[in-house]
PDB file of C-alpha atoms in Angstrom:
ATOM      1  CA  UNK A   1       0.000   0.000   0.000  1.00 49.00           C
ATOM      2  CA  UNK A   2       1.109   3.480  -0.587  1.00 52.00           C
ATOM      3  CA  UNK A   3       2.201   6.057   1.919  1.00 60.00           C
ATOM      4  CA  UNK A   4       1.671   9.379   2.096  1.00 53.00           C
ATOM      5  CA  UNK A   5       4.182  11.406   3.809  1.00 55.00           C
ATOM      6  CA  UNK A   6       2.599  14.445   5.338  1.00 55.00           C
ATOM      7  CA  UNK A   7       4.357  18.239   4.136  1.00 51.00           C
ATOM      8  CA  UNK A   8       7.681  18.804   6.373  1.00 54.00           C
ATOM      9  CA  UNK A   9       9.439  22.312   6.541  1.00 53.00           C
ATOM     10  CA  UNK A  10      11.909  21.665   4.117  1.00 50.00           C
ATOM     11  CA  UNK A  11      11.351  22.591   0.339  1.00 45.00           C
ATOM     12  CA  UNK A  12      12.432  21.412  -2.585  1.00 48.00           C
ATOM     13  CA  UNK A  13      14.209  25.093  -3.607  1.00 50.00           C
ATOM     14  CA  UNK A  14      16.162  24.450  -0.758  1.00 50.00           C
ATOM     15  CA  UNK A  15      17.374  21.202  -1.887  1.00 52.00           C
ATOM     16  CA  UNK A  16      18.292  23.179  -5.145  1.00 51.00           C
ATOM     17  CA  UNK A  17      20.262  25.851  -3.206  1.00 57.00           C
ATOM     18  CA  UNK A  18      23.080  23.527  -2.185  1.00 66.00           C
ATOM     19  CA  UNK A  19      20.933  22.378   1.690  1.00 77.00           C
ATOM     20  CA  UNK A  20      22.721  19.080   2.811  1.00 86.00           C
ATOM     21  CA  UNK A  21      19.904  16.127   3.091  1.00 94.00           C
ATOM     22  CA  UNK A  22      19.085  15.114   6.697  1.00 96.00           C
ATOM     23  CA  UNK A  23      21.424  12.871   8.419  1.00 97.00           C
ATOM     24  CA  UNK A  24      19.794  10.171  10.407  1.00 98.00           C
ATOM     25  CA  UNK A  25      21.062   6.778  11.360  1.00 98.00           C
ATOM     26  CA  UNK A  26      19.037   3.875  12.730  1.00 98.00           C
ATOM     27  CA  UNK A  27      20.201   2.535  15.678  1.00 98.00           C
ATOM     28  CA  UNK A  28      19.538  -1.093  17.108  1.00 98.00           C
ATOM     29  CA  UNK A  29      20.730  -4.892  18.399  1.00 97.00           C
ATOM     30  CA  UNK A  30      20.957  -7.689  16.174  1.00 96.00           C
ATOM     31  CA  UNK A  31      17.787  -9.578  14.763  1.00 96.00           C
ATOM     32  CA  UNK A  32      15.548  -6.324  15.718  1.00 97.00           C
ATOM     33  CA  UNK A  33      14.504  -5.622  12.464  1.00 96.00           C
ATOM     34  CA  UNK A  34      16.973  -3.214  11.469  1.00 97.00           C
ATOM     35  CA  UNK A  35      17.741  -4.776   7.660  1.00 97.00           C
ATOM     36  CA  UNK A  36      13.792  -4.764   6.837  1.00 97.00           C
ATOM     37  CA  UNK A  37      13.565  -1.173   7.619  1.00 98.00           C
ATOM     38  CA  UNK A  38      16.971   0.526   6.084  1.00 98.00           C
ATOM     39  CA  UNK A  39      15.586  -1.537   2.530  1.00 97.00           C
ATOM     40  CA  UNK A  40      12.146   0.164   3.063  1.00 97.00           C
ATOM     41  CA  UNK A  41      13.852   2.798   3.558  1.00 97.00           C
ATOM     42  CA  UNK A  42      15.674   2.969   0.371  1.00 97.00           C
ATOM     43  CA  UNK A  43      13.261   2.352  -1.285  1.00 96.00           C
ATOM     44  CA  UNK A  44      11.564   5.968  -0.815  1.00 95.00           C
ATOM     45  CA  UNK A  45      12.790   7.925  -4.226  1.00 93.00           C
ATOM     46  CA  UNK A  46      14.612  10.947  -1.913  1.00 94.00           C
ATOM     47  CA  UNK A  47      15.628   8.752   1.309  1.00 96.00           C
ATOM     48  CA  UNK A  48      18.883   7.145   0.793  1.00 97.00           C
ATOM     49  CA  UNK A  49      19.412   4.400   3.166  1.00 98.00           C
ATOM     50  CA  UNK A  50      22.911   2.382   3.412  1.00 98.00           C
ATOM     51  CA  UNK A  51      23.802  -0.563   5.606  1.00 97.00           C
ATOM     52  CA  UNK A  52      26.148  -1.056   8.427  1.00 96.00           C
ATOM     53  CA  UNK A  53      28.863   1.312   6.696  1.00 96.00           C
ATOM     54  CA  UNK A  54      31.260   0.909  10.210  1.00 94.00           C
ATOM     55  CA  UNK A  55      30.959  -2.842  11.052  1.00 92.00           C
ATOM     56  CA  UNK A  56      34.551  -3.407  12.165  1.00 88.00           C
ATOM     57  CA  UNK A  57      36.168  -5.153   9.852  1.00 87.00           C
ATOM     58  CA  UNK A  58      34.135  -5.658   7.126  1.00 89.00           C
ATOM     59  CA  UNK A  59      35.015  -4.799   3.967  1.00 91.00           C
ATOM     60  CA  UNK A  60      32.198  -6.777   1.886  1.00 92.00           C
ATOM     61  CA  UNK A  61      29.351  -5.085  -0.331  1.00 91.00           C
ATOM     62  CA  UNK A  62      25.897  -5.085   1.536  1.00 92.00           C
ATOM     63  CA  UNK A  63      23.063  -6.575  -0.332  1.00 93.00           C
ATOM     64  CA  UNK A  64      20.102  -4.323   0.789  1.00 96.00           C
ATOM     65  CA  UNK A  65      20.053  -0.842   1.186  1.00 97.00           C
ATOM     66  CA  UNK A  66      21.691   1.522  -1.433  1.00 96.00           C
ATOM     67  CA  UNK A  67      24.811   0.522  -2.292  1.00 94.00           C
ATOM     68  CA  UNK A  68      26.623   3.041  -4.130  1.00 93.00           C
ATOM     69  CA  UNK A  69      29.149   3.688  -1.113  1.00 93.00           C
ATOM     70  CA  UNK A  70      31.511   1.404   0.173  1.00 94.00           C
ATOM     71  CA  UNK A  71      32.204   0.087   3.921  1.00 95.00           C
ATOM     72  CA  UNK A  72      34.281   2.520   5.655  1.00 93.00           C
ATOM     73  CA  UNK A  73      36.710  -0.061   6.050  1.00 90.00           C
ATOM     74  CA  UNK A  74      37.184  -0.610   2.217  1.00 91.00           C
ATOM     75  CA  UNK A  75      37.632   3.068   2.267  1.00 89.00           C
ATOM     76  CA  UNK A  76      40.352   3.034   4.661  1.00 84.00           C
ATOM     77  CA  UNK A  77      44.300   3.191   3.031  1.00 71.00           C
ATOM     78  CA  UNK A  78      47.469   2.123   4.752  1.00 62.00           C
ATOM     79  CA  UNK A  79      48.511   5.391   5.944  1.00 55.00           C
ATOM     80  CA  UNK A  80      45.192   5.905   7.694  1.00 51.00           C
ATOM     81  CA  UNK A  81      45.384   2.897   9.845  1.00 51.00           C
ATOM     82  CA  UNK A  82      47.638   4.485  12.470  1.00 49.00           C
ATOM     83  CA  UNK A  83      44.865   7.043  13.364  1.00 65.00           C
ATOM     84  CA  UNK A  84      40.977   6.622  12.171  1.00 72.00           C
ATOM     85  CA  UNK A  85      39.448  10.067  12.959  1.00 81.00           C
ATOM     86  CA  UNK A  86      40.746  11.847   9.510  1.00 84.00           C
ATOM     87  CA  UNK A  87      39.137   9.075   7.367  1.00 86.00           C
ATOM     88  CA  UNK A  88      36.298   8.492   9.718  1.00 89.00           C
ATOM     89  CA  UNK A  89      35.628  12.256   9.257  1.00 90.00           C
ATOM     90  CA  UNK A  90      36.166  12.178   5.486  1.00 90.00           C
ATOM     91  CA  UNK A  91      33.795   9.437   4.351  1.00 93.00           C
ATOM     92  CA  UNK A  92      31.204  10.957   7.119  1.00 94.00           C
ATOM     93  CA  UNK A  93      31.559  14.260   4.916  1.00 92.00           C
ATOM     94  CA  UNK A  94      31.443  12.232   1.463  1.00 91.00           C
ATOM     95  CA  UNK A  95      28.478  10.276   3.035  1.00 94.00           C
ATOM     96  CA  UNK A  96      26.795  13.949   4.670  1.00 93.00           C
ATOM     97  CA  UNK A  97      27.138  15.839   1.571  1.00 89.00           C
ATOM     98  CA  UNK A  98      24.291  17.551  -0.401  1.00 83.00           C
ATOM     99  CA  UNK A  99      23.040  16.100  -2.946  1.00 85.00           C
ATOM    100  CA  UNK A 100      20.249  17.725  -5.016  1.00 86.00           C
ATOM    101  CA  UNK A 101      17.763  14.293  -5.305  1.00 89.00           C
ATOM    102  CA  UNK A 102      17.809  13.218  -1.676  1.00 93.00           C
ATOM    103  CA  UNK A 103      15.873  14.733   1.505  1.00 94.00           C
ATOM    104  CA  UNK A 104      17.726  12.441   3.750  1.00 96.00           C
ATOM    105  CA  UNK A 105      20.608  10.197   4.087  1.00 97.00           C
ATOM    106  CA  UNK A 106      21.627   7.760   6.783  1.00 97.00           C
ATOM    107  CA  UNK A 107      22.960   4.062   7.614  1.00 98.00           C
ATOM    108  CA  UNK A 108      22.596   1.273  10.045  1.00 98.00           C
ATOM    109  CA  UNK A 109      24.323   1.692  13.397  1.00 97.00           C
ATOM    110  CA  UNK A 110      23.985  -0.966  15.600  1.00 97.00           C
ATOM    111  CA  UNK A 111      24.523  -0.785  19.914  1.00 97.00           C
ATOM    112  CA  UNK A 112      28.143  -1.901  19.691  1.00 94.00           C
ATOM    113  CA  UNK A 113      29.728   0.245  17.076  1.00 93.00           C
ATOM    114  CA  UNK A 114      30.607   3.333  18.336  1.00 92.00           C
ATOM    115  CA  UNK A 115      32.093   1.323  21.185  1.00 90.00           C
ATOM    116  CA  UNK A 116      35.067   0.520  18.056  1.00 89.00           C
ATOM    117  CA  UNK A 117      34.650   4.006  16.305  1.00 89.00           C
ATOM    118  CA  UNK A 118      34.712   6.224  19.223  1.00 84.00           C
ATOM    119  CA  UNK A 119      34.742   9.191  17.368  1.00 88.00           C
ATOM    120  CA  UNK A 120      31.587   8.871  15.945  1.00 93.00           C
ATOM    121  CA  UNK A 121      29.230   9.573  18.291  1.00 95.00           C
ATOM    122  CA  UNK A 122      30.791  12.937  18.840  1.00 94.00           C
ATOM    123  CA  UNK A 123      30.397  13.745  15.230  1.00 94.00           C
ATOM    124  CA  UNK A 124      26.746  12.623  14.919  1.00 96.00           C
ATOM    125  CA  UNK A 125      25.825  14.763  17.763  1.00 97.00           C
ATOM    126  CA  UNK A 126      27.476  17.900  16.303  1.00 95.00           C
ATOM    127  CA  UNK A 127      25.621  17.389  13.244  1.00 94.00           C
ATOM    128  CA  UNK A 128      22.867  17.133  14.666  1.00 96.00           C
ATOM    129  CA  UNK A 129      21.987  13.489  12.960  1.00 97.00           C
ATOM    130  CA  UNK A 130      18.410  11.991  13.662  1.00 98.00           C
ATOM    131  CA  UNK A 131      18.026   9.024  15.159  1.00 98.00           C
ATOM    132  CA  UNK A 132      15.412   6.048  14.311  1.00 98.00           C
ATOM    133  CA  UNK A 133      16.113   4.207  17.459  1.00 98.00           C
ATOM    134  CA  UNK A 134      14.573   0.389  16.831  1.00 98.00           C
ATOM    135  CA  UNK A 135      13.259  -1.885  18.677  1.00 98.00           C
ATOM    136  CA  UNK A 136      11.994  -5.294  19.205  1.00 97.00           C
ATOM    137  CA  UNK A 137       9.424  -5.849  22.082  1.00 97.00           C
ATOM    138  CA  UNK A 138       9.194  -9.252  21.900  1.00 97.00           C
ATOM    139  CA  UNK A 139      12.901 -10.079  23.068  1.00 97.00           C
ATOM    140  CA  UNK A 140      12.497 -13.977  22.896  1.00 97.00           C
ATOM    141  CA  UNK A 141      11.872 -13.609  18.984  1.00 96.00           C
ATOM    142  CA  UNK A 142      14.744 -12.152  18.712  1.00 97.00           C
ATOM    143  CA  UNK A 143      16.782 -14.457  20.480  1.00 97.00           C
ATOM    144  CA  UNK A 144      15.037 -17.446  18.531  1.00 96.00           C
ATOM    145  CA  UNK A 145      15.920 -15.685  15.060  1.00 96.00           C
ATOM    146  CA  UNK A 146      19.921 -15.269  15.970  1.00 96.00           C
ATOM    147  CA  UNK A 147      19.841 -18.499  17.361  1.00 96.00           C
ATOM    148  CA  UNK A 148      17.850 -20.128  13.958  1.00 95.00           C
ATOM    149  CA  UNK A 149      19.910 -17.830  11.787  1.00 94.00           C
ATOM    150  CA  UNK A 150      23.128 -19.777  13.254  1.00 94.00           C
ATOM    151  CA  UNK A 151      21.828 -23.024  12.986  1.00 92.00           C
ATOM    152  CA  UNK A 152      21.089 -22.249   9.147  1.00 91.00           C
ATOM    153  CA  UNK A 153      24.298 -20.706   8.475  1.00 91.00           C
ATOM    154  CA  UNK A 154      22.882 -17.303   7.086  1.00 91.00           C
ATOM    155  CA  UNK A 155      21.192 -14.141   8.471  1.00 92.00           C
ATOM    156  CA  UNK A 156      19.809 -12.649   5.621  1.00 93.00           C
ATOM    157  CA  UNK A 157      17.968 -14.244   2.298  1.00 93.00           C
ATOM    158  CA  UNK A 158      16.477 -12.577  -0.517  1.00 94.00           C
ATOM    159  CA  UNK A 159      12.634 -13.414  -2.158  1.00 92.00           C
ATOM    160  CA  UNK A 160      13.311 -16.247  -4.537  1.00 91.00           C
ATOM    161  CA  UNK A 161      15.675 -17.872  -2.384  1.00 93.00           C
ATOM    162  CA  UNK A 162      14.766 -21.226  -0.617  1.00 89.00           C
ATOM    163  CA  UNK A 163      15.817 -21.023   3.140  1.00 86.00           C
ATOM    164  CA  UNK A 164      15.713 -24.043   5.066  1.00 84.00           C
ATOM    165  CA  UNK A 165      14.149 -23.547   8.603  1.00 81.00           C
ATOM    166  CA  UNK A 166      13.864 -26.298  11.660  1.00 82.00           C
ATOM    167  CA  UNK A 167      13.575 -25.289  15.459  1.00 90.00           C
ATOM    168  CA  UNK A 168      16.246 -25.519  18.061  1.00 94.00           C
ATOM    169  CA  UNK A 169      16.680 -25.938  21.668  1.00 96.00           C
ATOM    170  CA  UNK A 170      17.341 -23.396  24.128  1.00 96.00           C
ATOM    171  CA  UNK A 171      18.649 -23.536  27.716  1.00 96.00           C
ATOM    172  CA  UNK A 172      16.022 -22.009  29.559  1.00 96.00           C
ATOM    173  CA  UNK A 173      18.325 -20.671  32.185  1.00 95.00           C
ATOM    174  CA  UNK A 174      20.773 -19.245  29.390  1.00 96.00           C
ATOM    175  CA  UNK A 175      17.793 -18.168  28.298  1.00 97.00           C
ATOM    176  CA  UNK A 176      16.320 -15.674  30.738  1.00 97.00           C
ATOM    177  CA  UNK A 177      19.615 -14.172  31.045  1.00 97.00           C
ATOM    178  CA  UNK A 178      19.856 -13.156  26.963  1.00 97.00           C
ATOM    179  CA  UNK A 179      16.331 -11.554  27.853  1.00 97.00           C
ATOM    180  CA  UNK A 180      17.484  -9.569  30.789  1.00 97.00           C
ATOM    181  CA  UNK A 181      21.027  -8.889  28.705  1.00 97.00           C
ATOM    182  CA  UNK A 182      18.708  -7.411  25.966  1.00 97.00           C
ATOM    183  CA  UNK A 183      16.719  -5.223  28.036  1.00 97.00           C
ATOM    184  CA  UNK A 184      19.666  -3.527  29.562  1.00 98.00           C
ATOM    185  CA  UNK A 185      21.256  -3.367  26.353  1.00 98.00           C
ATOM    186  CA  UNK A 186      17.921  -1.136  25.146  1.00 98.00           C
ATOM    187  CA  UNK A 187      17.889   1.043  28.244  1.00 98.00           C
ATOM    188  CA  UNK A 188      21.590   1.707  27.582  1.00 97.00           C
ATOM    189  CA  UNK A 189      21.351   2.646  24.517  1.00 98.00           C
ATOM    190  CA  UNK A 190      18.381   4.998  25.121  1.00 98.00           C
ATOM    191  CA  UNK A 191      20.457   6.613  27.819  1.00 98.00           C
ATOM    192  CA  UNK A 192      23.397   7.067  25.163  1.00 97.00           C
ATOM    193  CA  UNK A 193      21.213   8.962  22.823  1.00 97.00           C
ATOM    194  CA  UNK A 194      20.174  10.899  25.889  1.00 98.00           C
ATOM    195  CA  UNK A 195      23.609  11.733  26.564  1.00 97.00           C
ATOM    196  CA  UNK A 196      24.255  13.059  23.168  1.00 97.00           C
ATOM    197  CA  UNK A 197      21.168  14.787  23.118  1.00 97.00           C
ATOM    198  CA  UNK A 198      20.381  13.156  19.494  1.00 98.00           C
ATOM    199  CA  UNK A 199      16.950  14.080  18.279  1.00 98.00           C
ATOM    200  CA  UNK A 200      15.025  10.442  18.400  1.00 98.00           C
ATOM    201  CA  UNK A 201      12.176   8.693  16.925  1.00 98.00           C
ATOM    202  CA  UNK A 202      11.489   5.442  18.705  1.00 98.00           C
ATOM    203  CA  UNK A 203      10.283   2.739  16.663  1.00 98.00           C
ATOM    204  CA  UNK A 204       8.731  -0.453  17.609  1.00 98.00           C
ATOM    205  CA  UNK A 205       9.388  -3.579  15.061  1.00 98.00           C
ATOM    206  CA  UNK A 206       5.984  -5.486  16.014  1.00 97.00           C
ATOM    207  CA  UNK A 207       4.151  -1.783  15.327  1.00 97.00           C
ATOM    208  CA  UNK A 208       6.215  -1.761  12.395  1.00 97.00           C
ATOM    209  CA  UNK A 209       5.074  -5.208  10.689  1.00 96.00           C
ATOM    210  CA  UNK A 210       1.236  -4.347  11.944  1.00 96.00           C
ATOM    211  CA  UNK A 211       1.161  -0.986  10.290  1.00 95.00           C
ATOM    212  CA  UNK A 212       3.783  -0.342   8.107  1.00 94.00           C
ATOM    213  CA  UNK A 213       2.408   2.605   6.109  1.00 92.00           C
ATOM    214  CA  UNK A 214       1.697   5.099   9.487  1.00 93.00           C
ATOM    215  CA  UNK A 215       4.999   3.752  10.990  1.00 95.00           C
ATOM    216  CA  UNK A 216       6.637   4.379   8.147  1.00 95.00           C
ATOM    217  CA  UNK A 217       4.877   7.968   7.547  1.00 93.00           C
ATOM    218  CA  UNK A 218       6.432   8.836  10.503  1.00 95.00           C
ATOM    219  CA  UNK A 219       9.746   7.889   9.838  1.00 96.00           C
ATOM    220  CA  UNK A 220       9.224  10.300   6.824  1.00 95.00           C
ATOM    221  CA  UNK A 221       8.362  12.926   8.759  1.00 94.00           C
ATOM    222  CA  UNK A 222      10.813  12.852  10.759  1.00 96.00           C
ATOM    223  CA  UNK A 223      13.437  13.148   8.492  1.00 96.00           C
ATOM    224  CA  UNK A 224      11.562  15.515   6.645  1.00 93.00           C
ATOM    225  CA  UNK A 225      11.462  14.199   3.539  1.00 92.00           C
ATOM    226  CA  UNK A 226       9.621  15.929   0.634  1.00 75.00           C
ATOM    227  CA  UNK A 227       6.173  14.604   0.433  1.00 66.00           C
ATOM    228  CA  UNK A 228       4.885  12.002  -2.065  1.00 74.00           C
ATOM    229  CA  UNK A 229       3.080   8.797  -2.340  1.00 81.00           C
ATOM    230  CA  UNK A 230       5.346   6.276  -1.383  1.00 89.00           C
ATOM    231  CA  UNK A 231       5.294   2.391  -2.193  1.00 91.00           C
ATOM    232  CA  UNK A 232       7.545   1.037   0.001  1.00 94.00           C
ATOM    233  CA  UNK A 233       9.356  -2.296  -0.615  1.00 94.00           C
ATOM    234  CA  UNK A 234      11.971  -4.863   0.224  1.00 96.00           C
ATOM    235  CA  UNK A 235      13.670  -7.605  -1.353  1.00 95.00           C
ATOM    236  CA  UNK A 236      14.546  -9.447   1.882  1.00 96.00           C
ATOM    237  CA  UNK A 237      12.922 -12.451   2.929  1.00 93.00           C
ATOM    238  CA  UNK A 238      11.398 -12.854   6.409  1.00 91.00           C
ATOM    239  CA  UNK A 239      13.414 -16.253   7.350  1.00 90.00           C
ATOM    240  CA  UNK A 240      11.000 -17.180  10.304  1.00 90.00           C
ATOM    241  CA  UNK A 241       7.217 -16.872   9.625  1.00 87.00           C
ATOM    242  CA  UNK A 242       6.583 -20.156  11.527  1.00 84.00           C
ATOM    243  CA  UNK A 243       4.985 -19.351  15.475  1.00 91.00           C
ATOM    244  CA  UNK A 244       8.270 -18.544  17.633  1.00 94.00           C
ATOM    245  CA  UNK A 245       6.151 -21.881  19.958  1.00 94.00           C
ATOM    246  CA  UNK A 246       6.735 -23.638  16.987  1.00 94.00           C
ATOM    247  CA  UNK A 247      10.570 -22.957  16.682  1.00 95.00           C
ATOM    248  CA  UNK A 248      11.099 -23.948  20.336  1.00 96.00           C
ATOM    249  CA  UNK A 249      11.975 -27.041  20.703  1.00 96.00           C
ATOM    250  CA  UNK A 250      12.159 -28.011  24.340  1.00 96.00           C
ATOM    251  CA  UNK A 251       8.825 -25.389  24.520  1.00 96.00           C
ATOM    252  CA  UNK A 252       7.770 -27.454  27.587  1.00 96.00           C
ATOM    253  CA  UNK A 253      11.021 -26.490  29.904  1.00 97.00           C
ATOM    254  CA  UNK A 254      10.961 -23.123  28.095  1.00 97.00           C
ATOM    255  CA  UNK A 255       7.231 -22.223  28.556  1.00 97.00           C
ATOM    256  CA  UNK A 256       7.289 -22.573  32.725  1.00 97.00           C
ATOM    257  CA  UNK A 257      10.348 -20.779  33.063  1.00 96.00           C
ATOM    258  CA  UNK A 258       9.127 -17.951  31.245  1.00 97.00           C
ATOM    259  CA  UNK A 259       5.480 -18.443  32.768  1.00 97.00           C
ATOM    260  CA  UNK A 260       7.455 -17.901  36.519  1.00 96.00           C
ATOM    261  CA  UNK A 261       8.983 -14.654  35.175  1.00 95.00           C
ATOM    262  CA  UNK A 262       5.610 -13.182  33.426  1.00 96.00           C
ATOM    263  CA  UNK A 263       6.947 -13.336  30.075  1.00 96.00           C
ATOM    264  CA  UNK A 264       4.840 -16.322  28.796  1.00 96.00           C
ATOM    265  CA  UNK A 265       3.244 -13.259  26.366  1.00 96.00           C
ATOM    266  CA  UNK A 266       6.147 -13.630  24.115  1.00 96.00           C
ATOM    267  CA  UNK A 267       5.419 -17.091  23.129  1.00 95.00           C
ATOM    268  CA  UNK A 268       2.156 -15.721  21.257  1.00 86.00           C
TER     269      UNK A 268
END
């Protein structure tokens, strides 16, 4: 269905005059979502969304997202390696710059990152960059899709692509502790973005899949992106659409021991 983003401050004369597009980054843990949304991001004509541009290490293409802009670490030469902030601060200006077709711009940054890049966080805050700050509720479902994602041997798959899925047995102790792990991980986060002061939108993923075109709308918004009907879409694959009960395989020592804790919701 289309989306219709509501009329923002920003005009399209402006855009014209040279105006850099809003920087925004969306910020999140593993398995919350994150992929799903930069791609339906992208997929807005003047939003361009990238992938996780600083995941240490990685030099690799992303397959969703726009990908006309390399990792930062493909980016980075031999004389650069002794100290990061001048390239860091280069490719953020290359990445930052205006360009006359785009509204916003902005890339996948997930909880751990800036731990690595230090610098960033710093810069982000002086430029003012937005923040779409998602999350999953449902914390067991996203401990079930990391954990079925390993077992598979991939985290990602395209439509087309056959993707094997079977369910998988988790220590119910082990368990309770990734839950609580997550939740501080959230509230830490939030308290980061606090600390910076970083303009945020928070975003739930189960809101997200329920009503994609208002969620979405908002998103818009809050970049202020020029309005038009919008058809978002995505070429990634949901891997589990099976019941998270049904992925569970020791459910029965899994169900009490979330039942004792009053988290037996997330099961469905």
């Amino acid at each position: 269905s289309f989306v219709r983003v509501a009329p923002v401050k920003r005009a399209r004369d402006n855009r014209r005059a040279g105006v850099p597009p809003t920087p925004f980054i969306v910020f999140a843990s593993p398995r919350s979502g994150s992929s799903w949304l930069v791609d339906l991001l992208d997929s807005h004509p003047r939003i361009a969304a990238y992938a996780e541009l600083f995941l240490p290490g990685d030099r690799t293409t992303p397959d969703y997202g726009r990908k006309d802009l390399p990792r930062f670490e493909a980016t980075v030469t031999p004389r650069f390696r002794v100290s990061l902030v001048p390239a860091r601060l280069s490719y953020l200006r290359r990445l930052y710059g205006a360009r006359p077709d785009i509204d916003a711009v902005g890339f996948k940054l997930m909880y751990r990152h800036p731990e690595v890049h230090r610098g960033l966080l710093p810069y982000l805050a002086a430029r003012r960059t937005r923040v779409v700050h998602l999350v999953r509720e449902n914390a067991l479902e996203q401990v079930v899709s990391w954990e079925t994602s390993v077992a598979r041997g991939r985290f990602r798959a395209h439509v087309g692509e056959e993707v094997s899925t079977s369910a998988i047995a988790i220590d119910p102790g082990a368990l309770l502790a990734r839950l609580d792990k997550l939740q501080r991980d959230v509230a830490r986060a939030r308290r980061t973005l606090a600390r910076w002061r970083l303009p945020t939108l928070d975003l739930s993923y189960e809101r997200l899949r329920e009503s994609p075109g208002a969620e979405l709308a908002r998103v818009a918004g809050f970049l202020e992106v020029e309005p038009r009907d919008w058809d978002p879409r995505s070429s990634l694959l949901r891997l589990n659409p099976a019941s998270v009960r049904d992925l569970i395989e020791n459910i029965n020592e899994v169900e009490p021991a979330l039942a004792r804790r009053g988290q037996a919701w997330m099961l469905g």
